[in-house]
Amino acid sequence: MSFISRVALGAALALAVTASAQAAITPVPVGQPLARFDKLQPATHRYLRYRQMGDTITPLDVWTREIRIEPDKAGVKRLHIVQHWDGSTPGVVKKLDSWFELGTFRPFAHERRVTGKDGQTKIEGFDFKPDRIVGLKDMEGNTTAAYDMASPQPAFNFETDMEFLQALPLAKGYEASVVFHHPGGEAPAAYVFKVTGSEVLTSSAGGKVDCWVVTTDYNHPEMKPTTFWLAKDSQVVIKNVAIAPDGSTWVKTLLW
């Protein structure tokens, strides 16, 4: 084989490997039935969230996430996720209330209420439409009633990413591309979540959980990726770790 032929063959193989790697990423469009939506059973999960810098650990809050399957105001059965954040600072509370289509996780409405130390509550409400996310016009006290964010592709609700991951067909080598939007935040974008392996987590009491390890760089490849550990049986998130630019470690860990 001539040198030119070897070069051509090498280039072709490189393109094939690149195309194969790109093809390995599975897009997850809004409205498509999720393979493991049945993992989302009614349940309440509580997480301790803390920041660690060296040997110093600072507790931030306890985060309660409740999964419900119940009728909405129109009597249609929906997925309903209610979150309650109790801050380490007395009086600081965040409440989130979100509705979704059963089977697909397609978001409908999202409400956020944050009460500060001064006792004042900020109210925000959002309506997820096929081509945009807008403020809920009829929600009393909604400070984001005029919000209007274009969404060229329908987006999932980023504030319920932990439950969303629970419904994906996690397996060795699985990679998913998901369009998320944080209500009230930046424009919707596609994020890649990768199953990078598996690990058995051991609690301080000796309990063991076999987990999938999932990572994402949140479209910031210059930063260390955020890591999720999800139990292989229930696919519930057991732990989440992120490294901040200042070197501190931010942890969410399931209270069990």
PDB file of C-alpha atoms in Angstrom:
ATOM      1  CA  MET A   1       0.000   0.000   0.000  1.00  0.00           C
ATOM      2  CA  SER A   2       1.396   3.403  -0.955  1.00  0.00           C
ATOM      3  CA  PHE A   3       2.040   6.142   1.578  1.00  0.00           C
ATOM      4  CA  ILE A   4      -0.810   8.232   0.105  1.00  0.00           C
ATOM      5  CA  SER A   5      -3.167   5.254   0.351  1.00  0.00           C
ATOM      6  CA  ARG A   6      -2.190   4.689   3.984  1.00  0.00           C
ATOM      7  CA  VAL A   7      -2.820   8.358   4.766  1.00  0.00           C
ATOM      8  CA  ALA A   8      -6.216   8.233   3.032  1.00  0.00           C
ATOM      9  CA  LEU A   9      -7.144   5.058   4.888  1.00  0.00           C
ATOM     10  CA  GLY A  10      -6.073   6.569   8.201  1.00  0.00           C
ATOM     11  CA  ALA A  11      -8.150   9.689   7.568  1.00  0.00           C
ATOM     12  CA  ALA A  12     -11.178   7.593   6.640  1.00  0.00           C
ATOM     13  CA  LEU A  13     -10.840   5.511   9.806  1.00  0.00           C
ATOM     14  CA  ALA A  14     -10.521   8.666  11.908  1.00  0.00           C
ATOM     15  CA  LEU A  15     -13.695  10.075  10.360  1.00  0.00           C
ATOM     16  CA  ALA A  16     -15.493   6.790  10.971  1.00  0.00           C
ATOM     17  CA  VAL A  17     -14.436   6.762  14.633  1.00  0.00           C
ATOM     18  CA  THR A  18     -15.523  10.393  15.033  1.00  0.00           C
ATOM     19  CA  ALA A  19     -18.886   9.712  13.379  1.00  0.00           C
ATOM     20  CA  SER A  20     -19.362   6.637  15.559  1.00  0.00           C
ATOM     21  CA  ALA A  21     -18.591   8.635  18.721  1.00  0.00           C
ATOM     22  CA  GLN A  22     -21.017  11.349  17.690  1.00  0.00           C
ATOM     23  CA  ALA A  23     -23.678   8.786  16.813  1.00  0.00           C
ATOM     24  CA  ALA A  24     -23.314   7.293  20.301  1.00  0.00           C
ATOM     25  CA  ILE A  25     -24.947  10.371  21.834  1.00  0.00           C
ATOM     26  CA  THR A  26     -28.701   9.844  22.069  1.00  0.00           C
ATOM     27  CA  PRO A  27     -30.901  12.947  21.696  1.00  0.00           C
ATOM     28  CA  VAL A  28     -33.838  12.969  24.135  1.00  0.00           C
ATOM     29  CA  PRO A  29     -36.539  15.183  22.584  1.00  0.00           C
ATOM     30  CA  VAL A  30     -39.395  16.635  24.619  1.00  0.00           C
ATOM     31  CA  GLY A  31     -42.599  14.638  24.140  1.00  0.00           C
ATOM     32  CA  GLN A  32     -40.924  11.281  23.571  1.00  0.00           C
ATOM     33  CA  PRO A  33     -41.884   8.520  26.047  1.00  0.00           C
ATOM     34  CA  LEU A  34     -38.971   7.997  28.435  1.00  0.00           C
ATOM     35  CA  ALA A  35     -37.686   4.433  28.663  1.00  0.00           C
ATOM     36  CA  ARG A  36     -37.739   4.223  32.460  1.00  0.00           C
ATOM     37  CA  PHE A  37     -40.437   6.680  33.405  1.00  0.00           C
ATOM     38  CA  ASP A  38     -41.890   3.892  35.570  1.00  0.00           C
ATOM     39  CA  LYS A  39     -38.969   4.474  37.978  1.00  0.00           C
ATOM     40  CA  LEU A  40     -40.687   7.726  38.979  1.00  0.00           C
ATOM     41  CA  GLN A  41     -42.870   6.318  41.734  1.00  0.00           C
ATOM     42  CA  PRO A  42     -44.547   8.534  44.366  1.00  0.00           C
ATOM     43  CA  ALA A  43     -41.895   9.120  47.016  1.00  0.00           C
ATOM     44  CA  THR A  44     -40.168  11.747  49.147  1.00  0.00           C
ATOM     45  CA  HIS A  45     -36.388  12.156  49.035  1.00  0.00           C
ATOM     46  CA  ARG A  46     -34.401  14.458  51.315  1.00  0.00           C
ATOM     47  CA  TYR A  47     -30.878  15.657  50.554  1.00  0.00           C
ATOM     48  CA  LEU A  48     -28.309  17.428  52.703  1.00  0.00           C
ATOM     49  CA  ARG A  49     -26.464  20.045  50.683  1.00  0.00           C
ATOM     50  CA  TYR A  50     -23.062  21.248  51.932  1.00  0.00           C
ATOM     51  CA  ARG A  51     -19.861  22.962  50.797  1.00  0.00           C
ATOM     52  CA  GLN A  52     -16.417  21.606  51.659  1.00  0.00           C
ATOM     53  CA  MET A  53     -13.141  23.512  51.471  1.00  0.00           C
ATOM     54  CA  GLY A  54     -10.245  21.463  52.750  1.00  0.00           C
ATOM     55  CA  ASP A  55     -11.360  19.941  56.054  1.00  0.00           C
ATOM     56  CA  THR A  56     -14.042  22.580  56.645  1.00  0.00           C
ATOM     57  CA  ILE A  57     -17.645  21.584  55.911  1.00  0.00           C
ATOM     58  CA  THR A  58     -20.375  24.217  55.788  1.00  0.00           C
ATOM     59  CA  PRO A  59     -24.010  22.972  55.727  1.00  0.00           C
ATOM     60  CA  LEU A  60     -26.206  24.911  53.315  1.00  0.00           C
ATOM     61  CA  ASP A  61     -29.698  23.436  53.458  1.00  0.00           C
ATOM     62  CA  VAL A  62     -31.905  20.350  53.520  1.00  0.00           C
ATOM     63  CA  TRP A  63     -33.657  19.771  50.221  1.00  0.00           C
ATOM     64  CA  THR A  64     -36.926  17.816  50.131  1.00  0.00           C
ATOM     65  CA  ARG A  65     -38.072  16.548  46.712  1.00  0.00           C
ATOM     66  CA  GLU A  66     -41.489  14.931  46.522  1.00  0.00           C
ATOM     67  CA  ILE A  67     -42.743  12.961  43.504  1.00  0.00           C
ATOM     68  CA  ARG A  68     -46.530  12.807  43.136  1.00  0.00           C
ATOM     69  CA  ILE A  69     -48.834  11.357  40.474  1.00  0.00           C
ATOM     70  CA  GLU A  70     -52.133  13.209  40.768  1.00  0.00           C
ATOM     71  CA  PRO A  71     -54.773  15.204  38.837  1.00  0.00           C
ATOM     72  CA  ASP A  72     -54.117  18.821  37.912  1.00  0.00           C
ATOM     73  CA  LYS A  73     -56.770  21.568  38.203  1.00  0.00           C
ATOM     74  CA  ALA A  74     -58.448  20.260  35.035  1.00  0.00           C
ATOM     75  CA  GLY A  75     -58.656  16.744  36.465  1.00  0.00           C
ATOM     76  CA  VAL A  76     -55.950  15.307  34.159  1.00  0.00           C
ATOM     77  CA  LYS A  77     -53.514  12.939  35.861  1.00  0.00           C
ATOM     78  CA  ARG A  78     -50.002  14.404  35.786  1.00  0.00           C
ATOM     79  CA  LEU A  79     -46.520  14.068  37.246  1.00  0.00           C
ATOM     80  CA  HIS A  80     -46.247  16.642  40.022  1.00  0.00           C
ATOM     81  CA  ILE A  81     -42.884  17.432  41.668  1.00  0.00           C
ATOM     82  CA  VAL A  82     -42.812  19.589  44.801  1.00  0.00           C
ATOM     83  CA  GLN A  83     -39.542  20.806  46.304  1.00  0.00           C
ATOM     84  CA  HIS A  84     -38.883  22.470  49.647  1.00  0.00           C
ATOM     85  CA  TRP A  85     -35.486  23.911  50.556  1.00  0.00           C
ATOM     86  CA  ASP A  86     -34.930  24.751  54.233  1.00  0.00           C
ATOM     87  CA  GLY A  87     -31.832  26.944  54.548  1.00  0.00           C
ATOM     88  CA  SER A  88     -29.254  26.803  57.305  1.00  0.00           C
ATOM     89  CA  THR A  89     -30.136  30.473  57.874  1.00  0.00           C
ATOM     90  CA  PRO A  90     -33.398  30.566  59.908  1.00  0.00           C
ATOM     91  CA  GLY A  91     -36.334  31.891  57.900  1.00  0.00           C
ATOM     92  CA  VAL A  92     -34.828  31.283  54.449  1.00  0.00           C
ATOM     93  CA  VAL A  93     -37.061  28.886  52.509  1.00  0.00           C
ATOM     94  CA  LYS A  94     -37.435  28.046  48.824  1.00  0.00           C
ATOM     95  CA  LYS A  95     -40.479  26.220  47.410  1.00  0.00           C
ATOM     96  CA  LEU A  96     -40.797  24.843  43.861  1.00  0.00           C
ATOM     97  CA  ASP A  97     -43.944  23.400  42.296  1.00  0.00           C
ATOM     98  CA  SER A  98     -43.784  21.762  38.844  1.00  0.00           C
ATOM     99  CA  TRP A  99     -46.217  19.865  36.581  1.00  0.00           C
ATOM    100  CA  PHE A 100     -45.412  17.445  33.744  1.00  0.00           C
ATOM    101  CA  GLU A 101     -46.967  15.073  31.244  1.00  0.00           C
ATOM    102  CA  LEU A 102     -46.991  11.455  32.370  1.00  0.00           C
ATOM    103  CA  GLY A 103     -44.647   9.184  30.470  1.00  0.00           C
ATOM    104  CA  THR A 104     -42.686  11.933  28.688  1.00  0.00           C
ATOM    105  CA  PHE A 105     -41.710  14.431  31.420  1.00  0.00           C
ATOM    106  CA  ARG A 106     -42.842  17.249  29.090  1.00  0.00           C
ATOM    107  CA  PRO A 107     -43.037  20.314  31.381  1.00  0.00           C
ATOM    108  CA  PHE A 108     -46.177  22.411  31.693  1.00  0.00           C
ATOM    109  CA  ALA A 109     -45.882  24.875  34.574  1.00  0.00           C
ATOM    110  CA  HIS A 110     -43.293  25.810  37.159  1.00  0.00           C
ATOM    111  CA  GLU A 111     -43.667  28.001  40.248  1.00  0.00           C
ATOM    112  CA  ARG A 112     -40.907  29.275  42.536  1.00  0.00           C
ATOM    113  CA  ARG A 113     -41.420  31.007  45.893  1.00  0.00           C
ATOM    114  CA  VAL A 114     -38.403  32.195  47.869  1.00  0.00           C
ATOM    115  CA  THR A 115     -38.756  33.682  51.358  1.00  0.00           C
ATOM    116  CA  GLY A 116     -35.770  35.636  52.645  1.00  0.00           C
ATOM    117  CA  LYS A 117     -34.578  36.505  56.132  1.00  0.00           C
ATOM    118  CA  ASP A 118     -36.674  39.669  55.963  1.00  0.00           C
ATOM    119  CA  GLY A 119     -39.833  37.579  55.666  1.00  0.00           C
ATOM    120  CA  GLN A 120     -40.547  38.813  52.149  1.00  0.00           C
ATOM    121  CA  THR A 121     -41.509  36.205  49.520  1.00  0.00           C
ATOM    122  CA  LYS A 122     -40.578  36.538  45.875  1.00  0.00           C
ATOM    123  CA  ILE A 123     -43.033  34.740  43.552  1.00  0.00           C
ATOM    124  CA  GLU A 124     -42.143  33.515  40.057  1.00  0.00           C
ATOM    125  CA  GLY A 125     -44.219  31.432  37.647  1.00  0.00           C
ATOM    126  CA  PHE A 126     -43.483  30.003  34.196  1.00  0.00           C
ATOM    127  CA  ASP A 127     -45.371  28.317  31.374  1.00  0.00           C
ATOM    128  CA  PHE A 128     -43.393  25.900  29.147  1.00  0.00           C
ATOM    129  CA  LYS A 129     -44.637  26.155  25.560  1.00  0.00           C
ATOM    130  CA  PRO A 130     -43.366  24.258  22.482  1.00  0.00           C
ATOM    131  CA  ASP A 131     -41.398  27.248  21.144  1.00  0.00           C
ATOM    132  CA  ARG A 132     -40.823  29.413  24.222  1.00  0.00           C
ATOM    133  CA  ILE A 133     -41.030  29.722  28.007  1.00  0.00           C
ATOM    134  CA  VAL A 134     -43.190  32.596  29.234  1.00  0.00           C
ATOM    135  CA  GLY A 135     -44.366  34.021  32.541  1.00  0.00           C
ATOM    136  CA  LEU A 136     -47.676  32.799  33.963  1.00  0.00           C
ATOM    137  CA  LYS A 137     -49.910  35.773  33.271  1.00  0.00           C
ATOM    138  CA  ASP A 138     -52.733  34.847  35.659  1.00  0.00           C
ATOM    139  CA  MET A 139     -50.572  33.967  38.671  1.00  0.00           C
ATOM    140  CA  GLU A 140     -51.159  36.436  41.485  1.00  0.00           C
ATOM    141  CA  GLY A 141     -48.001  38.312  42.508  1.00  0.00           C
ATOM    142  CA  ASN A 142     -45.902  36.799  39.708  1.00  0.00           C
ATOM    143  CA  THR A 143     -42.786  38.941  39.301  1.00  0.00           C
ATOM    144  CA  THR A 144     -41.942  37.177  36.033  1.00  0.00           C
ATOM    145  CA  ALA A 145     -45.305  37.657  34.295  1.00  0.00           C
ATOM    146  CA  ALA A 146     -43.570  39.479  31.416  1.00  0.00           C
ATOM    147  CA  TYR A 147     -40.858  36.832  30.987  1.00  0.00           C
ATOM    148  CA  ASP A 148     -40.513  35.542  27.403  1.00  0.00           C
ATOM    149  CA  MET A 149     -37.642  33.257  26.373  1.00  0.00           C
ATOM    150  CA  ALA A 150     -37.518  31.750  22.891  1.00  0.00           C
ATOM    151  CA  SER A 151     -36.927  27.992  22.750  1.00  0.00           C
ATOM    152  CA  PRO A 152     -36.185  26.837  19.166  1.00  0.00           C
ATOM    153  CA  GLN A 153     -36.408  23.281  20.485  1.00  0.00           C
ATOM    154  CA  PRO A 154     -38.854  22.387  23.268  1.00  0.00           C
ATOM    155  CA  ALA A 155     -36.977  22.290  26.579  1.00  0.00           C
ATOM    156  CA  PHE A 156     -37.148  20.255  29.764  1.00  0.00           C
ATOM    157  CA  ASN A 157     -37.224  21.930  33.185  1.00  0.00           C
ATOM    158  CA  PHE A 158     -33.676  22.127  34.571  1.00  0.00           C
ATOM    159  CA  GLU A 159     -34.899  22.464  38.159  1.00  0.00           C
ATOM    160  CA  THR A 160     -36.117  18.850  38.033  1.00  0.00           C
ATOM    161  CA  ASP A 161     -33.019  17.325  36.418  1.00  0.00           C
ATOM    162  CA  MET A 162     -32.509  14.759  39.193  1.00  0.00           C
ATOM    163  CA  GLU A 163     -35.885  13.145  38.599  1.00  0.00           C
ATOM    164  CA  PHE A 164     -35.409  13.424  34.833  1.00  0.00           C
ATOM    165  CA  LEU A 165     -32.137  11.459  34.988  1.00  0.00           C
ATOM    166  CA  GLN A 166     -34.001   8.799  36.947  1.00  0.00           C
ATOM    167  CA  ALA A 167     -36.195   8.115  33.884  1.00  0.00           C
ATOM    168  CA  LEU A 168     -33.370   7.605  31.354  1.00  0.00           C
ATOM    169  CA  PRO A 169     -32.195   4.132  30.184  1.00  0.00           C
ATOM    170  CA  LEU A 170     -28.890   4.316  32.061  1.00  0.00           C
ATOM    171  CA  ALA A 171     -26.398   1.647  31.019  1.00  0.00           C
ATOM    172  CA  LYS A 172     -22.690   1.246  30.354  1.00  0.00           C
ATOM    173  CA  GLY A 173     -21.605   3.703  27.645  1.00  0.00           C
ATOM    174  CA  TYR A 174     -24.954   5.528  27.467  1.00  0.00           C
ATOM    175  CA  GLU A 175     -24.798   9.236  26.577  1.00  0.00           C
ATOM    176  CA  ALA A 176     -27.811  11.531  26.313  1.00  0.00           C
ATOM    177  CA  SER A 177     -28.177  15.021  24.854  1.00  0.00           C
ATOM    178  CA  VAL A 178     -30.955  16.913  26.658  1.00  0.00           C
ATOM    179  CA  VAL A 179     -32.265  20.432  26.025  1.00  0.00           C
ATOM    180  CA  PHE A 180     -32.829  22.067  29.425  1.00  0.00           C
ATOM    181  CA  HIS A 181     -33.974  25.504  30.539  1.00  0.00           C
ATOM    182  CA  HIS A 182     -33.670  26.943  34.031  1.00  0.00           C
ATOM    183  CA  PRO A 183     -36.865  29.001  34.340  1.00  0.00           C
ATOM    184  CA  GLY A 184     -35.971  32.677  34.420  1.00  0.00           C
ATOM    185  CA  GLY A 185     -32.372  32.000  33.421  1.00  0.00           C
ATOM    186  CA  GLU A 186     -30.313  31.804  30.241  1.00  0.00           C
ATOM    187  CA  ALA A 187     -31.574  30.517  26.901  1.00  0.00           C
ATOM    188  CA  PRO A 188     -32.324  26.777  26.597  1.00  0.00           C
ATOM    189  CA  ALA A 189     -29.324  24.665  25.577  1.00  0.00           C
ATOM    190  CA  ALA A 190     -28.434  21.034  24.954  1.00  0.00           C
ATOM    191  CA  TYR A 191     -26.368  19.330  27.658  1.00  0.00           C
ATOM    192  CA  VAL A 192     -24.672  15.927  27.408  1.00  0.00           C
ATOM    193  CA  PHE A 193     -24.924  13.458  30.294  1.00  0.00           C
ATOM    194  CA  LYS A 194     -22.598  10.426  30.160  1.00  0.00           C
ATOM    195  CA  VAL A 195     -22.626   7.137  32.053  1.00  0.00           C
ATOM    196  CA  THR A 196     -18.905   6.882  32.775  1.00  0.00           C
ATOM    197  CA  GLY A 197     -18.992   3.724  34.876  1.00  0.00           C
ATOM    198  CA  SER A 198     -20.424   2.211  38.026  1.00  0.00           C
ATOM    199  CA  GLU A 199     -19.496   2.309  41.703  1.00  0.00           C
ATOM    200  CA  VAL A 200     -20.735   0.799  44.960  1.00  0.00           C
ATOM    201  CA  LEU A 201     -21.346   3.510  47.566  1.00  0.00           C
ATOM    202  CA  THR A 202     -21.124   2.572  51.241  1.00  0.00           C
ATOM    203  CA  SER A 203     -22.983   4.518  53.919  1.00  0.00           C
ATOM    204  CA  SER A 204     -21.493   5.254  57.351  1.00  0.00           C
ATOM    205  CA  ALA A 205     -23.758   2.493  58.707  1.00  0.00           C
ATOM    206  CA  GLY A 206     -22.355  -0.027  56.244  1.00  0.00           C
ATOM    207  CA  GLY A 207     -25.219  -0.083  53.740  1.00  0.00           C
ATOM    208  CA  LYS A 208     -24.166  -0.514  50.124  1.00  0.00           C
ATOM    209  CA  VAL A 209     -25.759   0.836  46.933  1.00  0.00           C
ATOM    210  CA  ASP A 210     -24.626  -0.215  43.455  1.00  0.00           C
ATOM    211  CA  CYS A 211     -24.734   2.957  41.354  1.00  0.00           C
ATOM    212  CA  TRP A 212     -24.377   4.256  37.832  1.00  0.00           C
ATOM    213  CA  VAL A 213     -21.894   7.131  37.671  1.00  0.00           C
ATOM    214  CA  VAL A 214     -23.110   9.945  35.395  1.00  0.00           C
ATOM    215  CA  THR A 215     -21.166  13.099  34.520  1.00  0.00           C
ATOM    216  CA  THR A 216     -21.813  16.384  32.691  1.00  0.00           C
ATOM    217  CA  ASP A 217     -19.708  19.496  32.143  1.00  0.00           C
ATOM    218  CA  TYR A 218     -22.791  21.725  31.716  1.00  0.00           C
ATOM    219  CA  ASN A 219     -21.177  23.031  28.491  1.00  0.00           C
ATOM    220  CA  HIS A 220     -18.110  24.286  30.402  1.00  0.00           C
ATOM    221  CA  PRO A 221     -15.317  21.902  29.315  1.00  0.00           C
ATOM    222  CA  GLU A 222     -12.756  24.107  31.055  1.00  0.00           C
ATOM    223  CA  MET A 223     -14.251  23.086  34.434  1.00  0.00           C
ATOM    224  CA  LYS A 224     -14.219  19.732  36.186  1.00  0.00           C
ATOM    225  CA  PRO A 225     -17.393  17.765  35.398  1.00  0.00           C
ATOM    226  CA  THR A 226     -20.255  17.415  37.853  1.00  0.00           C
ATOM    227  CA  THR A 227     -20.870  13.815  38.936  1.00  0.00           C
ATOM    228  CA  PHE A 228     -24.102  12.015  39.866  1.00  0.00           C
ATOM    229  CA  TRP A 229     -24.403   8.596  41.491  1.00  0.00           C
ATOM    230  CA  LEU A 230     -27.772   6.909  40.772  1.00  0.00           C
ATOM    231  CA  ALA A 231     -28.852   3.620  42.331  1.00  0.00           C
ATOM    232  CA  LYS A 232     -29.015   0.967  39.600  1.00  0.00           C
ATOM    233  CA  ASP A 233     -32.293  -0.525  40.828  1.00  0.00           C
ATOM    234  CA  SER A 234     -34.433   2.579  41.478  1.00  0.00           C
ATOM    235  CA  GLN A 235     -32.202   5.066  39.590  1.00  0.00           C
ATOM    236  CA  VAL A 236     -32.718   7.529  42.464  1.00  0.00           C
ATOM    237  CA  VAL A 237     -29.864  10.035  42.798  1.00  0.00           C
ATOM    238  CA  ILE A 238     -27.835   9.041  45.853  1.00  0.00           C
ATOM    239  CA  LYS A 239     -25.140  11.697  45.621  1.00  0.00           C
ATOM    240  CA  ASN A 240     -24.124  14.673  43.482  1.00  0.00           C
ATOM    241  CA  VAL A 241     -20.688  16.346  43.580  1.00  0.00           C
ATOM    242  CA  ALA A 242     -19.533  19.512  41.830  1.00  0.00           C
ATOM    243  CA  ILE A 243     -16.161  21.290  42.013  1.00  0.00           C
ATOM    244  CA  ALA A 244     -16.398  25.087  42.099  1.00  0.00           C
ATOM    245  CA  PRO A 245     -13.822  27.382  40.420  1.00  0.00           C
ATOM    246  CA  ASP A 246     -12.394  28.245  43.871  1.00  0.00           C
ATOM    247  CA  GLY A 247     -11.598  24.564  44.464  1.00  0.00           C
ATOM    248  CA  SER A 248     -14.393  23.973  46.963  1.00  0.00           C
ATOM    249  CA  THR A 249     -16.567  20.865  46.660  1.00  0.00           C
ATOM    250  CA  TRP A 250     -20.372  21.162  46.627  1.00  0.00           C
ATOM    251  CA  VAL A 251     -22.207  18.021  47.657  1.00  0.00           C
ATOM    252  CA  LYS A 252     -25.814  16.857  47.687  1.00  0.00           C
ATOM    253  CA  THR A 253     -26.253  13.552  49.497  1.00  0.00           C
ATOM    254  CA  LEU A 254     -29.413  11.548  50.114  1.00  0.00           C
ATOM    255  CA  LEU A 255     -30.443  11.265  53.751  1.00  0.00           C
ATOM    256  CA  TRP A 256     -31.166   7.580  54.442  1.00  0.00           C
TER     257      TRP A 256
END
